[in-house]
Amino acid sequence: MTALSTDDIDALHAQTMRNWSSSHTETPITKAQARALLVLIDVGLEGAESSIVSGLPAGPGKTWLVANAAIGRELMERVERRRKEVL
Amino acid sequence: MASGDAVVQVLDITPPAATFATLDTRAGGSTPAEAVQVWDFDASTIEYLDFKCRLHGYDGGGLTFRIFWSASSATADEARWGLAVRRVADDAEDIDGSHTYDYNEVDATAPSASGEVDYVTITFTDGADMDSWADGEIAIVRLQRNATHANDDMTGDAELWSITGEET
């Protein structure tokens, strides 16, 4: 698993600010601080993704996800989305 | 005319062909809700809006433009506004030709609540600073948010409500 590129972060930064603008979400932080948060979250997620997969019990599932990071990320995203909906 | 008189007549507002501010409405809190027309200027890309204006009753004292704007989401930090003039004198300025806009800029601090409006001014001295725009003539007055400038550190869109121009 790798962290997002500078271009990806730039695009995400711009999109995030547009979303905040559309929803009028009050943001008491600078553009630089918002971008830094995205970078830190990306780095944190990179570590968290690795930790989750490495923490799985040995077996075919873990082997599969270790070899297919995108699938592991998709499953985590689905669980995270559902948790956001119901918790 | 005297200082403070509204000598700039805004004839119409037009987005340029590219990197333009986008028309939006901001809902108010009344019943029925106000739908305030605003122009959104992006936080990541420099965007522009053109005002076709006429100078009427101007007496050579320079110009003071007032910019009325709010922040879509920010409650702190600064947006950097710039204004520039392209004089369109009688039988003299060919709009087909390119013009280099020379901006006068100001760093404007976002209001403490995103629904509040900030008033900020940009001034021009008479003569070259305002492209030698003279009484009775029309001009393109171009507004930009200089979003990539180091001083523009405000997250989210800047919403332009209106501009006015008066003799300094």
PDB file of C-alpha atoms in Angstrom:
ATOM      1  CA  MET A   1       0.000   0.000   0.000  1.00  0.00           C
ATOM      2  CA  THR A   2       1.276   3.459  -0.871  1.00  0.00           C
ATOM      3  CA  ALA A   3       0.348   6.983   0.075  1.00  0.00           C
ATOM      4  CA  LEU A   4      -1.437   9.271  -2.372  1.00  0.00           C
ATOM      5  CA  SER A   5       0.696  11.317  -4.761  1.00  0.00           C
ATOM      6  CA  THR A   6       1.045  15.082  -4.488  1.00  0.00           C
ATOM      7  CA  ASP A   7      -1.263  15.501  -7.483  1.00  0.00           C
ATOM      8  CA  ASP A   8      -3.848  13.222  -5.873  1.00  0.00           C
ATOM      9  CA  ILE A   9      -3.694  15.187  -2.641  1.00  0.00           C
ATOM     10  CA  ASP A  10      -4.025  18.470  -4.579  1.00  0.00           C
ATOM     11  CA  ALA A  11      -7.107  17.179  -6.372  1.00  0.00           C
ATOM     12  CA  LEU A  12      -8.571  15.821  -3.148  1.00  0.00           C
ATOM     13  CA  HIS A  13      -7.853  19.123  -1.424  1.00  0.00           C
ATOM     14  CA  ALA A  14      -9.665  21.099  -4.116  1.00  0.00           C
ATOM     15  CA  GLN A  15     -12.606  18.682  -4.131  1.00  0.00           C
ATOM     16  CA  THR A  16     -12.875  18.710  -0.354  1.00  0.00           C
ATOM     17  CA  MET A  17     -13.024  22.507  -0.280  1.00  0.00           C
ATOM     18  CA  ARG A  18     -15.695  22.483  -3.002  1.00  0.00           C
ATOM     19  CA  ASN A  19     -17.742  20.024  -0.968  1.00  0.00           C
ATOM     20  CA  TRP A  20     -17.421  22.181   2.132  1.00  0.00           C
ATOM     21  CA  SER A  21     -18.444  25.194   0.072  1.00  0.00           C
ATOM     22  CA  SER A  22     -21.521  23.450  -1.320  1.00  0.00           C
ATOM     23  CA  SER A  23     -22.647  22.314   2.100  1.00  0.00           C
ATOM     24  CA  HIS A  24     -21.570  25.559   3.841  1.00  0.00           C
ATOM     25  CA  THR A  25     -19.651  23.492   6.365  1.00  0.00           C
ATOM     26  CA  GLU A  26     -17.925  26.013   8.581  1.00  0.00           C
ATOM     27  CA  THR A  27     -14.148  25.623   8.332  1.00  0.00           C
ATOM     28  CA  PRO A  28     -11.998  27.642  10.732  1.00  0.00           C
ATOM     29  CA  ILE A  29      -8.720  26.406   9.230  1.00  0.00           C
ATOM     30  CA  THR A  30      -6.488  27.617   6.411  1.00  0.00           C
ATOM     31  CA  LYS A  31      -6.059  25.957   3.048  1.00  0.00           C
ATOM     32  CA  ALA A  32      -2.597  24.802   4.126  1.00  0.00           C
ATOM     33  CA  GLN A  33      -3.951  23.303   7.351  1.00  0.00           C
ATOM     34  CA  ALA A  34      -6.718  21.492   5.455  1.00  0.00           C
ATOM     35  CA  ARG A  35      -4.194  20.068   3.008  1.00  0.00           C
ATOM     36  CA  ALA A  36      -1.898  18.990   5.843  1.00  0.00           C
ATOM     37  CA  LEU A  37      -4.810  17.165   7.473  1.00  0.00           C
ATOM     38  CA  LEU A  38      -5.464  15.238   4.273  1.00  0.00           C
ATOM     39  CA  VAL A  39      -1.805  14.236   4.028  1.00  0.00           C
ATOM     40  CA  LEU A  40      -1.751  13.087   7.658  1.00  0.00           C
ATOM     41  CA  ILE A  41      -5.008  11.170   7.284  1.00  0.00           C
ATOM     42  CA  ASP A  42      -3.670   9.512   4.136  1.00  0.00           C
ATOM     43  CA  VAL A  43      -0.487   8.478   5.926  1.00  0.00           C
ATOM     44  CA  GLY A  44      -2.503   7.264   8.890  1.00  0.00           C
ATOM     45  CA  LEU A  45      -4.810   5.240   6.691  1.00  0.00           C
ATOM     46  CA  GLU A  46      -1.865   3.677   4.942  1.00  0.00           C
ATOM     47  CA  GLY A  47      -0.570   2.437   8.269  1.00  0.00           C
ATOM     48  CA  ALA A  48      -4.030   1.432   9.467  1.00  0.00           C
ATOM     49  CA  GLU A  49      -4.740  -0.574   6.318  1.00  0.00           C
ATOM     50  CA  SER A  50      -1.496  -2.466   6.729  1.00  0.00           C
ATOM     51  CA  SER A  51      -2.185  -3.070  10.422  1.00  0.00           C
ATOM     52  CA  ILE A  52      -5.684  -4.387   9.780  1.00  0.00           C
ATOM     53  CA  VAL A  53      -4.550  -6.828   7.123  1.00  0.00           C
ATOM     54  CA  SER A  54      -1.505  -7.985   9.080  1.00  0.00           C
ATOM     55  CA  GLY A  55      -3.687  -8.438  12.157  1.00  0.00           C
ATOM     56  CA  LEU A  56      -6.043 -10.849  10.433  1.00  0.00           C
ATOM     57  CA  PRO A  57      -5.719 -14.505  11.442  1.00  0.00           C
ATOM     58  CA  ALA A  58      -3.677 -16.584   9.061  1.00  0.00           C
ATOM     59  CA  GLY A  59      -5.719 -18.263   6.375  1.00  0.00           C
ATOM     60  CA  PRO A  60      -6.890 -17.991   2.769  1.00  0.00           C
ATOM     61  CA  GLY A  61      -8.624 -14.672   3.433  1.00  0.00           C
ATOM     62  CA  LYS A  62      -5.526 -12.981   4.796  1.00  0.00           C
ATOM     63  CA  THR A  63      -3.382 -14.449   2.017  1.00  0.00           C
ATOM     64  CA  TRP A  64      -5.816 -13.135  -0.560  1.00  0.00           C
ATOM     65  CA  LEU A  65      -5.893  -9.612   0.891  1.00  0.00           C
ATOM     66  CA  VAL A  66      -2.129  -9.438   1.370  1.00  0.00           C
ATOM     67  CA  ALA A  67      -1.749 -10.157  -2.352  1.00  0.00           C
ATOM     68  CA  ASN A  68      -4.620  -7.848  -3.393  1.00  0.00           C
ATOM     69  CA  ALA A  69      -4.444  -4.590  -1.503  1.00  0.00           C
ATOM     70  CA  ALA A  70      -7.202  -3.015  -3.614  1.00  0.00           C
ATOM     71  CA  ILE A  71      -9.679  -5.668  -2.524  1.00  0.00           C
ATOM     72  CA  GLY A  72      -8.710  -5.220   1.091  1.00  0.00           C
ATOM     73  CA  ARG A  73      -9.188  -1.479   0.741  1.00  0.00           C
ATOM     74  CA  GLU A  74     -12.593  -2.005  -0.878  1.00  0.00           C
ATOM     75  CA  LEU A  75     -13.763  -4.241   1.972  1.00  0.00           C
ATOM     76  CA  MET A  76     -12.549  -1.766   4.560  1.00  0.00           C
ATOM     77  CA  GLU A  77     -14.300   1.043   2.726  1.00  0.00           C
ATOM     78  CA  ARG A  78     -17.561  -0.915   2.708  1.00  0.00           C
ATOM     79  CA  VAL A  79     -17.335  -1.659   6.409  1.00  0.00           C
ATOM     80  CA  GLU A  80     -16.411   1.940   7.182  1.00  0.00           C
ATOM     81  CA  ARG A  81     -19.319   3.267   5.109  1.00  0.00           C
ATOM     82  CA  ARG A  82     -21.752   0.946   6.832  1.00  0.00           C
ATOM     83  CA  ARG A  83     -20.408   1.894  10.255  1.00  0.00           C
ATOM     84  CA  LYS A  84     -20.893   5.543   9.320  1.00  0.00           C
ATOM     85  CA  GLU A  85     -24.507   4.781   8.377  1.00  0.00           C
ATOM     86  CA  VAL A  86     -25.565   2.758  11.392  1.00  0.00           C
ATOM     87  CA  LEU A  87     -23.350   3.640  14.332  1.00  0.00           C
TER      88      LEU A  87
ATOM     89  CA  MET B   1     -19.020  65.207  -9.082  1.00  0.00           C
ATOM     90  CA  ALA B   2     -17.785  64.958  -5.559  1.00  0.00           C
ATOM     91  CA  SER B   3     -15.850  62.387  -3.651  1.00  0.00           C
ATOM     92  CA  GLY B   4     -18.058  59.457  -2.729  1.00  0.00           C
ATOM     93  CA  ASP B   5     -20.400  59.818  -5.688  1.00  0.00           C
ATOM     94  CA  ALA B   6     -21.273  56.596  -7.505  1.00  0.00           C
ATOM     95  CA  VAL B   7     -19.610  57.375 -10.832  1.00  0.00           C
ATOM     96  CA  VAL B   8     -19.259  53.752 -12.009  1.00  0.00           C
ATOM     97  CA  GLN B   9     -22.365  52.400 -13.694  1.00  0.00           C
ATOM     98  CA  VAL B  10     -22.377  48.607 -13.928  1.00  0.00           C
ATOM     99  CA  LEU B  11     -24.046  47.836 -17.285  1.00  0.00           C
ATOM    100  CA  ASP B  12     -23.812  44.055 -17.149  1.00  0.00           C
ATOM    101  CA  ILE B  13     -21.922  41.147 -15.626  1.00  0.00           C
ATOM    102  CA  THR B  14     -20.365  38.439 -17.766  1.00  0.00           C
ATOM    103  CA  PRO B  15     -18.147  35.484 -16.947  1.00  0.00           C
ATOM    104  CA  PRO B  16     -15.097  35.315 -19.249  1.00  0.00           C
ATOM    105  CA  ALA B  17     -14.652  32.333 -21.573  1.00  0.00           C
ATOM    106  CA  ALA B  18     -12.619  30.251 -19.127  1.00  0.00           C
ATOM    107  CA  THR B  19     -11.744  30.055 -15.427  1.00  0.00           C
ATOM    108  CA  PHE B  20     -14.800  32.050 -14.517  1.00  0.00           C
ATOM    109  CA  ALA B  21     -16.653  32.436 -11.259  1.00  0.00           C
ATOM    110  CA  THR B  22     -19.887  30.469 -11.226  1.00  0.00           C
ATOM    111  CA  LEU B  23     -23.340  31.790 -10.508  1.00  0.00           C
ATOM    112  CA  ASP B  24     -24.899  30.399  -7.349  1.00  0.00           C
ATOM    113  CA  THR B  25     -27.558  31.227  -4.818  1.00  0.00           C
ATOM    114  CA  ARG B  26     -27.171  31.334  -1.077  1.00  0.00           C
ATOM    115  CA  ALA B  27     -30.281  30.436   0.864  1.00  0.00           C
ATOM    116  CA  GLY B  28     -31.271  32.777   3.656  1.00  0.00           C
ATOM    117  CA  GLY B  29     -32.929  31.816   6.904  1.00  0.00           C
ATOM    118  CA  SER B  30     -36.223  33.681   6.496  1.00  0.00           C
ATOM    119  CA  THR B  31     -39.626  32.303   5.525  1.00  0.00           C
ATOM    120  CA  PRO B  32     -39.752  32.229   2.615  1.00  0.00           C
ATOM    121  CA  ALA B  33     -35.993  31.903   2.390  1.00  0.00           C
ATOM    122  CA  GLU B  34     -34.000  34.549   0.565  1.00  0.00           C
ATOM    123  CA  ALA B  35     -32.164  33.209  -2.467  1.00  0.00           C
ATOM    124  CA  VAL B  36     -29.229  35.585  -2.625  1.00  0.00           C
ATOM    125  CA  GLN B  37     -27.502  35.547  -5.986  1.00  0.00           C
ATOM    126  CA  VAL B  38     -23.742  35.205  -5.574  1.00  0.00           C
ATOM    127  CA  TRP B  39     -20.759  34.389  -7.764  1.00  0.00           C
ATOM    128  CA  ASP B  40     -18.543  31.626  -6.403  1.00  0.00           C
ATOM    129  CA  PHE B  41     -14.771  32.075  -6.682  1.00  0.00           C
ATOM    130  CA  ASP B  42     -12.826  28.852  -6.181  1.00  0.00           C
ATOM    131  CA  ALA B  43     -10.201  28.358  -3.460  1.00  0.00           C
ATOM    132  CA  SER B  44      -7.713  26.440  -5.611  1.00  0.00           C
ATOM    133  CA  THR B  45      -7.928  28.069  -9.058  1.00  0.00           C
ATOM    134  CA  ILE B  46      -7.792  31.765  -9.972  1.00  0.00           C
ATOM    135  CA  GLU B  47     -11.220  32.683 -11.323  1.00  0.00           C
ATOM    136  CA  TYR B  48     -12.546  35.853 -12.940  1.00  0.00           C
ATOM    137  CA  LEU B  49     -15.687  37.863 -13.520  1.00  0.00           C
ATOM    138  CA  ASP B  50     -16.101  40.783 -15.934  1.00  0.00           C
ATOM    139  CA  PHE B  51     -18.214  43.874 -15.401  1.00  0.00           C
ATOM    140  CA  LYS B  52     -19.036  46.113 -18.339  1.00  0.00           C
ATOM    141  CA  CYS B  53     -19.110  49.568 -16.805  1.00  0.00           C
ATOM    142  CA  ARG B  54     -19.508  53.203 -17.782  1.00  0.00           C
ATOM    143  CA  LEU B  55     -17.876  56.103 -16.011  1.00  0.00           C
ATOM    144  CA  HIS B  56     -20.426  58.883 -15.533  1.00  0.00           C
ATOM    145  CA  GLY B  57     -19.786  62.234 -13.931  1.00  0.00           C
ATOM    146  CA  TYR B  58     -16.199  61.394 -13.054  1.00  0.00           C
ATOM    147  CA  ASP B  59     -14.012  64.339 -12.104  1.00  0.00           C
ATOM    148  CA  GLY B  60     -10.526  62.824 -11.997  1.00  0.00           C
ATOM    149  CA  GLY B  61     -10.266  61.962  -8.336  1.00  0.00           C
ATOM    150  CA  GLY B  62      -9.496  58.267  -8.723  1.00  0.00           C
ATOM    151  CA  LEU B  63     -11.838  55.379  -8.029  1.00  0.00           C
ATOM    152  CA  THR B  64     -12.795  53.363  -4.987  1.00  0.00           C
ATOM    153  CA  PHE B  65     -14.475  50.037  -5.625  1.00  0.00           C
ATOM    154  CA  ARG B  66     -16.328  48.311  -2.827  1.00  0.00           C
ATOM    155  CA  ILE B  67     -16.531  44.540  -2.872  1.00  0.00           C
ATOM    156  CA  PHE B  68     -19.247  42.838  -0.871  1.00  0.00           C
ATOM    157  CA  TRP B  69     -18.575  39.160  -0.314  1.00  0.00           C
ATOM    158  CA  SER B  70     -19.083  36.238   2.033  1.00  0.00           C
ATOM    159  CA  ALA B  71     -17.344  32.907   2.521  1.00  0.00           C
ATOM    160  CA  SER B  72     -19.129  29.706   1.565  1.00  0.00           C
ATOM    161  CA  SER B  73     -17.670  27.801   4.490  1.00  0.00           C
ATOM    162  CA  ALA B  74     -14.679  29.593   6.020  1.00  0.00           C
ATOM    163  CA  THR B  75     -14.937  31.477   9.296  1.00  0.00           C
ATOM    164  CA  ALA B  76     -11.375  32.801   9.302  1.00  0.00           C
ATOM    165  CA  ASP B  77      -8.374  33.584   7.090  1.00  0.00           C
ATOM    166  CA  GLU B  78      -8.072  35.629   3.929  1.00  0.00           C
ATOM    167  CA  ALA B  79      -9.198  35.751   0.330  1.00  0.00           C
ATOM    168  CA  ARG B  80      -7.186  37.941  -2.038  1.00  0.00           C
ATOM    169  CA  TRP B  81      -9.314  40.012  -4.422  1.00  0.00           C
ATOM    170  CA  GLY B  82      -7.979  41.843  -7.449  1.00  0.00           C
ATOM    171  CA  LEU B  83      -9.544  44.384  -9.784  1.00  0.00           C
ATOM    172  CA  ALA B  84      -8.265  45.705 -13.098  1.00  0.00           C
ATOM    173  CA  VAL B  85      -9.593  47.963 -15.836  1.00  0.00           C
ATOM    174  CA  ARG B  86      -9.596  47.659 -19.627  1.00  0.00           C
ATOM    175  CA  ARG B  87     -10.581  51.018 -21.033  1.00  0.00           C
ATOM    176  CA  VAL B  88     -12.752  50.854 -24.151  1.00  0.00           C
ATOM    177  CA  ALA B  89     -12.420  54.356 -25.554  1.00  0.00           C
ATOM    178  CA  ASP B  90     -14.445  55.630 -28.495  1.00  0.00           C
ATOM    179  CA  ASP B  91     -13.093  54.270 -31.794  1.00  0.00           C
ATOM    180  CA  ALA B  92      -9.839  53.286 -30.133  1.00  0.00           C
ATOM    181  CA  GLU B  93      -9.833  49.953 -28.287  1.00  0.00           C
ATOM    182  CA  ASP B  94     -10.255  46.761 -30.362  1.00  0.00           C
ATOM    183  CA  ILE B  95     -11.723  44.120 -28.069  1.00  0.00           C
ATOM    184  CA  ASP B  96     -10.385  41.448 -30.463  1.00  0.00           C
ATOM    185  CA  GLY B  97      -6.907  42.336 -29.293  1.00  0.00           C
ATOM    186  CA  SER B  98      -5.366  41.029 -26.078  1.00  0.00           C
ATOM    187  CA  HIS B  99      -5.120  43.198 -23.009  1.00  0.00           C
ATOM    188  CA  THR B 100      -2.899  42.591 -20.020  1.00  0.00           C
ATOM    189  CA  TYR B 101      -4.916  43.314 -16.905  1.00  0.00           C
ATOM    190  CA  ASP B 102      -2.926  45.018 -14.168  1.00  0.00           C
ATOM    191  CA  TYR B 103      -4.596  44.157 -10.874  1.00  0.00           C
ATOM    192  CA  ASN B 104      -4.830  46.172  -7.721  1.00  0.00           C
ATOM    193  CA  GLU B 105      -5.284  43.680  -4.918  1.00  0.00           C
ATOM    194  CA  VAL B 106      -6.436  43.456  -1.332  1.00  0.00           C
ATOM    195  CA  ASP B 107      -6.368  40.691   1.271  1.00  0.00           C
ATOM    196  CA  ALA B 108      -9.816  40.434   2.804  1.00  0.00           C
ATOM    197  CA  THR B 109     -10.474  38.562   6.024  1.00  0.00           C
ATOM    198  CA  ALA B 110     -13.467  36.253   6.069  1.00  0.00           C
ATOM    199  CA  PRO B 111     -16.292  37.251   8.407  1.00  0.00           C
ATOM    200  CA  SER B 112     -16.585  35.309  11.651  1.00  0.00           C
ATOM    201  CA  ALA B 113     -19.659  33.441  10.383  1.00  0.00           C
ATOM    202  CA  SER B 114     -19.904  32.104   6.872  1.00  0.00           C
ATOM    203  CA  GLY B 115     -23.285  33.751   6.249  1.00  0.00           C
ATOM    204  CA  GLU B 116     -22.000  37.213   7.107  1.00  0.00           C
ATOM    205  CA  VAL B 117     -20.783  39.724   4.535  1.00  0.00           C
ATOM    206  CA  ASP B 118     -17.418  41.458   4.490  1.00  0.00           C
ATOM    207  CA  TYR B 119     -16.987  44.925   2.969  1.00  0.00           C
ATOM    208  CA  VAL B 120     -13.603  45.624   1.427  1.00  0.00           C
ATOM    209  CA  THR B 121     -12.272  48.332  -0.894  1.00  0.00           C
ATOM    210  CA  ILE B 122      -9.796  48.520  -3.761  1.00  0.00           C
ATOM    211  CA  THR B 123      -8.663  51.938  -4.920  1.00  0.00           C
ATOM    212  CA  PHE B 124      -7.263  53.251  -8.194  1.00  0.00           C
ATOM    213  CA  THR B 125      -5.439  56.486  -8.718  1.00  0.00           C
ATOM    214  CA  ASP B 126      -6.472  58.554 -11.720  1.00  0.00           C
ATOM    215  CA  GLY B 127      -4.608  57.812 -14.933  1.00  0.00           C
ATOM    216  CA  ALA B 128      -2.584  54.736 -15.851  1.00  0.00           C
ATOM    217  CA  ASP B 129      -3.582  52.829 -12.724  1.00  0.00           C
ATOM    218  CA  MET B 130      -7.136  52.671 -14.132  1.00  0.00           C
ATOM    219  CA  ASP B 131      -5.960  52.324 -17.752  1.00  0.00           C
ATOM    220  CA  SER B 132      -6.645  56.057 -18.248  1.00  0.00           C
ATOM    221  CA  TRP B 133     -10.386  55.368 -18.165  1.00  0.00           C
ATOM    222  CA  ALA B 134     -12.119  58.717 -18.659  1.00  0.00           C
ATOM    223  CA  ASP B 135     -15.536  60.184 -17.966  1.00  0.00           C
ATOM    224  CA  GLY B 136     -18.221  59.006 -20.370  1.00  0.00           C
ATOM    225  CA  GLU B 137     -16.295  55.947 -21.529  1.00  0.00           C
ATOM    226  CA  ILE B 138     -17.065  52.297 -21.034  1.00  0.00           C
ATOM    227  CA  ALA B 139     -14.586  49.699 -19.767  1.00  0.00           C
ATOM    228  CA  ILE B 140     -14.256  46.085 -18.801  1.00  0.00           C
ATOM    229  CA  VAL B 141     -13.640  45.908 -15.064  1.00  0.00           C
ATOM    230  CA  ARG B 142     -12.271  42.456 -14.300  1.00  0.00           C
ATOM    231  CA  LEU B 143     -12.474  40.971 -10.814  1.00  0.00           C
ATOM    232  CA  GLN B 144     -10.368  38.007  -9.756  1.00  0.00           C
ATOM    233  CA  ARG B 145      -9.795  35.963  -6.657  1.00  0.00           C
ATOM    234  CA  ASN B 146      -6.059  35.355  -6.627  1.00  0.00           C
ATOM    235  CA  ALA B 147      -6.491  31.942  -5.041  1.00  0.00           C
ATOM    236  CA  THR B 148      -2.961  30.736  -5.686  1.00  0.00           C
ATOM    237  CA  HIS B 149      -1.322  33.733  -4.018  1.00  0.00           C
ATOM    238  CA  ALA B 150       0.429  32.920  -0.738  1.00  0.00           C
ATOM    239  CA  ASN B 151      -1.752  35.415   1.126  1.00  0.00           C
ATOM    240  CA  ASP B 152      -4.969  33.682   0.018  1.00  0.00           C
ATOM    241  CA  ASP B 153      -5.209  31.046   2.729  1.00  0.00           C
ATOM    242  CA  MET B 154      -8.987  30.815   3.105  1.00  0.00           C
ATOM    243  CA  THR B 155     -10.634  27.435   2.558  1.00  0.00           C
ATOM    244  CA  GLY B 156     -13.658  27.175   0.300  1.00  0.00           C
ATOM    245  CA  ASP B 157     -15.352  29.517  -2.123  1.00  0.00           C
ATOM    246  CA  ALA B 158     -15.536  33.264  -1.810  1.00  0.00           C
ATOM    247  CA  GLU B 159     -19.044  34.407  -2.715  1.00  0.00           C
ATOM    248  CA  LEU B 160     -19.278  37.772  -4.430  1.00  0.00           C
ATOM    249  CA  TRP B 161     -22.513  39.580  -3.639  1.00  0.00           C
ATOM    250  CA  SER B 162     -21.854  42.804  -5.531  1.00  0.00           C
ATOM    251  CA  ILE B 163     -19.398  45.528  -6.371  1.00  0.00           C
ATOM    252  CA  THR B 164     -19.860  49.274  -6.564  1.00  0.00           C
ATOM    253  CA  GLY B 165     -17.533  52.015  -7.729  1.00  0.00           C
ATOM    254  CA  GLU B 166     -17.331  55.618  -6.573  1.00  0.00           C
ATOM    255  CA  GLU B 167     -15.033  58.578  -6.958  1.00  0.00           C
ATOM    256  CA  THR B 168     -12.365  58.537  -4.284  1.00  0.00           C
TER     257      THR B 168
END
